[in-house]
Coordinates of C-alpha atoms and ligand atoms in Angstrom, one line a residue:
M283 CA 2.6 96.3 132.7
I284 CA 5.2 94.1 131.1
R285 CA 7.3 95.0 128.0
I286 CA 8.1 92.3 125.4
A287 CA 10.6 92.7 122.6
I288 CA 9.8 91.0 119.3
Q289 CA 11.4 91.0 115.9
A290 CA 10.3 94.2 113.9
K291 CA 10.3 92.4 110.6
G292 CA 11.7 89.1 109.4
R293 CA 11.0 85.4 109.9
L294 CA 9.9 85.5 113.5
N295 CA 7.7 88.6 113.4
E296 CA 4.5 87.1 112.1
D297 CA 4.5 84.1 114.3
S298 CA 5.3 86.2 117.3
V299 CA 2.3 88.5 116.7
A300 CA 0.1 85.5 115.9
L301 CA 1.0 83.8 119.1
L302 CA 0.1 86.9 121.1
A303 CA -3.2 87.1 119.2
E304 CA -4.0 83.5 119.8
A305 CA -3.4 84.1 123.5
G306 CA -6.0 86.8 123.3
I307 CA -3.5 89.7 123.4
S308 CA -4.3 92.2 120.7
I309 CA -1.8 94.9 119.8
E310 CA -2.4 98.2 118.0
E311 CA -1.7 97.9 114.3
S312 CA 1.3 100.1 114.0
R313 CA 4.1 98.7 111.9
R314 CA 6.0 101.9 111.8
K315 CA 6.1 102.5 115.5
L316 CA 8.9 101.2 117.7
L317 CA 6.6 100.7 120.6
S318 CA 2.9 99.7 120.7
Q319 CA 0.4 98.9 123.4
S320 CA -2.0 96.0 123.8
T321 CA -5.5 97.1 124.0
D322 CA -6.7 94.2 126.3
F323 CA -3.6 93.0 128.2
P324 CA -1.0 94.8 130.4
L325 CA 1.6 94.4 127.7
E326 CA 3.8 96.8 125.6
V327 CA 5.5 95.6 122.5
L328 CA 9.0 96.8 121.5
Y329 CA 10.0 96.1 117.9
L330 CA 13.7 95.4 117.4
R331 CA 16.1 93.6 115.1
D332 CA 16.5 90.1 116.4
D333 CA 20.2 90.6 117.1
D334 CA 19.4 93.3 119.6
I335 CA 16.7 91.4 121.5
P336 CA 18.9 89.4 124.0
Q337 CA 20.8 92.5 125.0
A338 CA 17.6 94.6 125.3
V339 CA 16.2 92.0 127.7
A340 CA 19.4 91.5 129.7
M341 CA 19.6 95.3 130.2
G342 CA 15.9 95.6 131.2
V343 CA 15.0 97.8 128.2
A344 CA 12.4 95.0 127.6
D345 CA 11.3 92.6 130.4
I346 CA 10.8 89.6 128.1
G347 CA 11.5 88.8 124.4
I348 CA 10.8 86.4 121.6
V349 CA 13.9 85.4 119.7
G350 CA 15.7 82.5 118.1
L351 CA 17.7 80.3 120.4
N352 CA 20.6 80.8 118.0
E353 CA 20.7 84.5 118.8
V354 CA 20.5 83.8 122.5
E355 CA 23.5 81.4 122.3
E356 CA 25.5 83.7 120.1
K357 CA 25.0 86.9 122.1
R358 CA 25.8 85.4 125.5
Q359 CA 23.7 87.8 127.4
K360 CA 22.3 87.1 130.9
V361 CA 18.8 86.1 130.1
D362 CA 16.6 83.1 131.2
I363 CA 15.0 80.9 128.6
V364 CA 11.5 80.7 130.0
H365 CA 9.8 78.6 127.2
R366 CA 10.4 77.1 123.9
L367 CA 7.8 78.3 121.4
G368 CA 7.9 75.6 118.6
F369 CA 8.2 78.0 115.6
G370 CA 11.2 79.4 113.7
K371 CA 12.8 76.0 113.7
C372 CA 16.2 75.7 112.0
R373 CA 19.6 74.4 112.6
I374 CA 23.1 75.9 112.3
S375 CA 25.3 73.6 110.3
L376 CA 28.7 73.4 108.7
A377 CA 28.6 73.0 105.0
I378 CA 31.4 72.5 102.4
P379 CA 31.5 72.6 98.6
K380 CA 29.7 69.5 97.4
A381 CA 32.5 68.1 95.4
E382 CA 34.9 68.0 98.4
E383 CA 35.4 64.7 100.1
Y384 CA 34.4 64.9 103.8
T385 CA 36.4 62.8 106.2
G386 CA 35.1 64.1 109.5
L387 CA 35.6 67.2 111.7
E388 CA 39.4 67.2 111.1
Y389 CA 38.5 68.4 107.6
F390 CA 38.1 71.9 109.1
N391 CA 41.7 72.1 110.5
G392 CA 43.4 75.0 108.8
K393 CA 40.2 75.9 106.8
K394 CA 38.6 79.3 106.5
V395 CA 35.0 79.2 107.6
A396 CA 32.6 82.1 107.0
T397 CA 29.8 82.7 109.5
S398 CA 27.5 85.1 111.2
Y399 CA 27.8 83.0 114.4
P400 CA 31.4 83.2 115.4
V401 CA 30.8 82.7 119.1
I402 CA 28.9 79.5 118.7
L403 CA 31.3 78.2 116.1
S404 CA 34.5 79.0 118.0
Q405 CA 33.1 77.3 121.1
F406 CA 32.2 74.2 119.0
F407 CA 35.6 74.0 117.4
A408 CA 37.4 74.6 120.7
E409 CA 35.4 71.7 122.3
K410 CA 36.3 69.4 119.4
G411 CA 40.0 70.5 119.3
I412 CA 39.7 71.9 115.8
K413 CA 41.9 74.9 114.7
A414 CA 40.1 76.7 111.9
D415 CA 40.1 80.3 110.8
I416 CA 36.7 81.8 111.6
H417 CA 35.7 84.6 109.3
E418 CA 32.8 86.7 110.4
I419 CA 30.5 88.1 107.8
A420 CA 27.1 89.7 108.4
G421 CA 25.1 88.3 105.5
S422 CA 25.0 86.2 102.3
V423 CA 27.3 83.7 104.0
E424 CA 26.3 80.9 101.6
I425 CA 28.0 82.6 98.7
A426 CA 31.4 83.0 100.5
P427 CA 32.9 79.7 99.2
S428 CA 32.0 80.3 95.5
V429 CA 33.5 83.8 95.5
G430 CA 36.7 82.5 97.2
M431 CA 36.0 84.2 100.5
A432 CA 36.1 81.0 102.5
D433 CA 36.5 77.2 102.2
A434 CA 33.3 76.4 104.1
I435 CA 30.4 78.0 105.9
F436 CA 28.6 77.7 109.2
D437 CA 25.1 79.0 108.7
I438 CA 21.4 78.6 109.3
V439 CA 19.7 75.7 107.4
S440 CA 16.0 74.9 107.4
S441 CA 15.2 72.9 104.3
G442 CA 18.7 72.9 102.8
G443 CA 17.5 74.4 99.5
T444 CA 19.8 77.4 99.7
L445 CA 22.8 75.2 100.3
V446 CA 22.1 73.1 97.2
T447 CA 21.6 76.2 95.1
N448 CA 25.0 77.4 96.1
G449 CA 26.7 74.1 95.4
L450 CA 27.2 73.3 99.1
R451 CA 26.6 70.2 101.2
E452 CA 25.7 70.1 104.9
V453 CA 28.2 68.0 106.8
E454 CA 27.7 68.7 110.5
K455 CA 24.6 69.9 112.3
V456 CA 25.9 71.9 115.3
I457 CA 22.9 73.4 117.0
F458 CA 19.1 73.1 116.7
S459 CA 17.2 76.3 117.2
E460 CA 13.6 77.5 117.5
A461 CA 12.0 80.7 118.8
V462 CA 12.1 81.0 122.6
L463 CA 10.6 83.3 125.2
I464 CA 13.3 84.9 127.2
A465 CA 13.2 87.0 130.4
G466 CA 15.5 89.3 132.2
P467 CA 17.1 88.3 135.4
A468 CA 15.3 90.7 137.7
L469 CA 11.6 91.0 137.1
S470 CA 9.4 92.6 139.7
E471 CA 6.7 90.4 141.4
E472 CA 4.0 92.2 139.3
K473 CA 5.8 91.4 136.1
K474 CA 6.4 87.8 137.1
Q475 CA 2.7 87.5 137.6
I476 CA 1.9 88.9 134.2
L477 CA 4.5 86.6 132.6
A478 CA 2.9 83.6 134.4
Q479 CA -0.5 84.6 133.0
M480 CA 1.0 84.8 129.5
L481 CA 2.7 81.4 129.8
F482 CA -0.6 79.8 130.9
R483 CA -2.2 81.2 127.8
F484 CA 0.7 80.1 125.5
E485 CA 0.6 76.6 126.9
S486 CA -3.2 76.3 126.2
V487 CA -2.6 77.5 122.6
E488 CA 0.2 75.0 122.1
R489 CA -1.7 72.1 123.6
S490 CA -4.5 72.6 121.1
R491 CA -2.1 72.7 118.1
G492 CA -2.5 69.7 115.9
M493 CA -5.5 68.4 118.0
K494 CA -8.9 67.6 116.7
Y495 CA -12.2 67.3 118.5
V496 CA -13.9 64.1 117.2
L497 CA -17.6 63.2 117.7
M498 CA -19.1 59.9 116.6
N499 CA -22.1 57.6 117.2
L500 CA -21.5 54.1 118.2
P501 CA -23.4 51.1 119.6
T502 CA -23.3 51.5 123.4
E503 CA -21.9 47.9 123.8
K504 CA -18.8 49.0 121.8
I505 CA -17.8 51.8 124.2
E506 CA -15.4 49.6 126.1
S507 CA -13.5 48.6 122.9
A508 CA -13.6 52.2 121.7
V509 CA -11.9 53.4 124.9
K510 CA -9.2 50.8 124.4
I511 CA -8.4 52.2 121.0
L512 CA -7.8 55.6 122.6
P513 CA -5.5 54.9 125.5
G514 CA -3.8 57.8 127.2
M515 CA -6.9 60.0 127.0
K516 CA -8.8 60.9 130.1
S517 CA -12.1 59.0 129.8
P518 CA -14.0 60.2 126.8
T519 CA -17.4 61.9 127.1
I520 CA -20.3 59.5 126.3
L521 CA -23.8 60.8 125.8
P522 CA -26.9 58.6 125.2
L523 CA -28.6 59.0 121.8
A524 CA -32.4 59.1 121.5
Q525 CA -32.1 55.8 119.6
E526 CA -31.9 52.9 122.1
G527 CA -28.6 51.1 122.3
W528 CA -26.6 53.9 120.7
S529 CA -24.3 56.5 122.2
S530 CA -22.3 59.6 121.1
M531 CA -18.7 59.7 122.0
H532 CA -16.6 62.8 122.1
V533 CA -12.8 62.7 122.2
V534 CA -9.7 64.8 121.5
I535 CA -7.3 63.1 119.0
G536 CA -3.9 64.3 117.8
E537 CA -3.8 65.0 114.1
K538 CA -1.0 62.6 113.5
E539 CA -2.9 59.5 114.7
L540 CA -6.3 60.8 113.5
W541 CA -6.8 58.6 110.5
D542 CA -5.4 55.5 112.1
K543 CA -7.8 55.9 115.1
I544 CA -10.8 56.7 113.0
E545 CA -10.3 53.6 110.9
Q546 CA -10.1 51.5 114.0
L547 CA -13.2 53.1 115.5
K548 CA -15.1 52.6 112.2
A549 CA -14.1 48.9 112.2
I550 CA -15.8 48.4 115.6
G551 CA -19.0 50.2 114.4
A552 CA -18.5 53.9 114.9
E553 CA -20.7 56.0 112.4
D554 CA -21.3 59.6 111.6
I555 CA -17.9 60.7 112.6
L556 CA -17.4 64.5 112.8
V557 CA -13.9 66.0 113.1
L558 CA -13.8 69.5 114.3
A559 CA -11.0 72.0 114.8
L560 CA -10.0 72.6 118.4
E561 CA -9.2 76.1 119.3
K562 CA -8.0 76.1 122.9
M563 CA -7.4 73.4 125.5
I564 CA -7.4 74.9 128.9
R565 CA -6.4 72.8 131.9
Ligands
ATP155 P1 16.9 91.1 111.6 O1 16.6 92.2 110.6 O2 15.8 91.2 112.7 O3 18.2 91.1 112.2 P2 17.6 88.6 110.3 O4 17.8 88.8 108.9 O5 18.8 88.6 111.3 O6 16.6 89.8 110.9 P3 15.7 86.5 109.8 O7 16.2 86.0 108.6 O8 14.4 87.2 109.9 O9 16.8 87.3 110.7 O10 15.6 85.2 110.8 C1 15.2 85.4 112.2 C2 15.4 84.1 112.9 O11 14.5 83.1 112.3 C3 16.7 83.4 112.8 O12 17.6 83.9 113.7 C4 16.4 82.0 113.2 O13 16.2 81.8 114.6 C5 15.0 81.8 112.6 N1 15.0 81.0 111.3 C6 14.2 79.9 111.1 N2 14.4 79.4 109.9 C7 15.3 80.1 109.3 C8 15.8 80.1 108.0 N3 15.5 79.2 107.1 N4 16.7 81.1 107.7 C9 17.0 82.0 108.6 N5 16.5 82.1 109.8 C10 15.6 81.2 110.2
MG156 MG1 19.4 89.6 112.7

């Protein structure tokens, strides 16, 4: 049995639960409980505030956890980052009132900067030799300059919309974050094995993300040119069609290059192209 801490509610909760589900790990529907069990995997889920997850994992209250890299960096707990999960992407940036002229980092010397990430910010300023006054506040950081609480802010940005609404302008991107899987420093052999099994499943889920399974018919003599259009793939599956001189080709193509490849394949004579969703890619 392994215990994972995930965010009880908030931006990372849904994606964390969805990742477990995609990995074939179902958990009892029990939003109100602090702890719930998986019905089909040796896993227990502990629901916490994201701020508490690094410490819970470092202390062994949970064996592993899913949390933003930003919280891991801020909390400075002894945990290992086992895997980047690719969701909850954001950055933590310095922003100033938009009418201000920005001349570079020295701008912040002597300025008062509001943030919920004082540890990350003070380390950044120390590295850059900037002496600013860091003012820690728990929430609504973005309104601090307009109410006169600070000259600038250091806060999470994803699209930048909130900054614009508050008359602010992003001037320095300091760290990039995403959800990560963390583990405590002393897992038993049994737990390490369960973790490895989970990772294997997560990786299969990730690999299939953005991939499509493509089937098409094409003249058998064109197979060689078709294979050249799809370099980097292991050799595609080719099946003969009942009609003489024609074959069916099956390949996996990334969504980003899908239309480009399909146009090229059509140009050499591919027909009846089917594009299917790909659920898992297991290696
Ligand atoms: P909790 O109640 O668990 O303490 P919270 O209010 O601190 O929740 P959320 O706003 O739910 O936290 O954000 C959780 C994490 O989601 C952040 O720490 C960050 O890693 C990530 N995240 C991604 N995009 C954004 C965004 N636009 N704003 C805030 N957090 C984001
Ligand atoms: Mg929090």
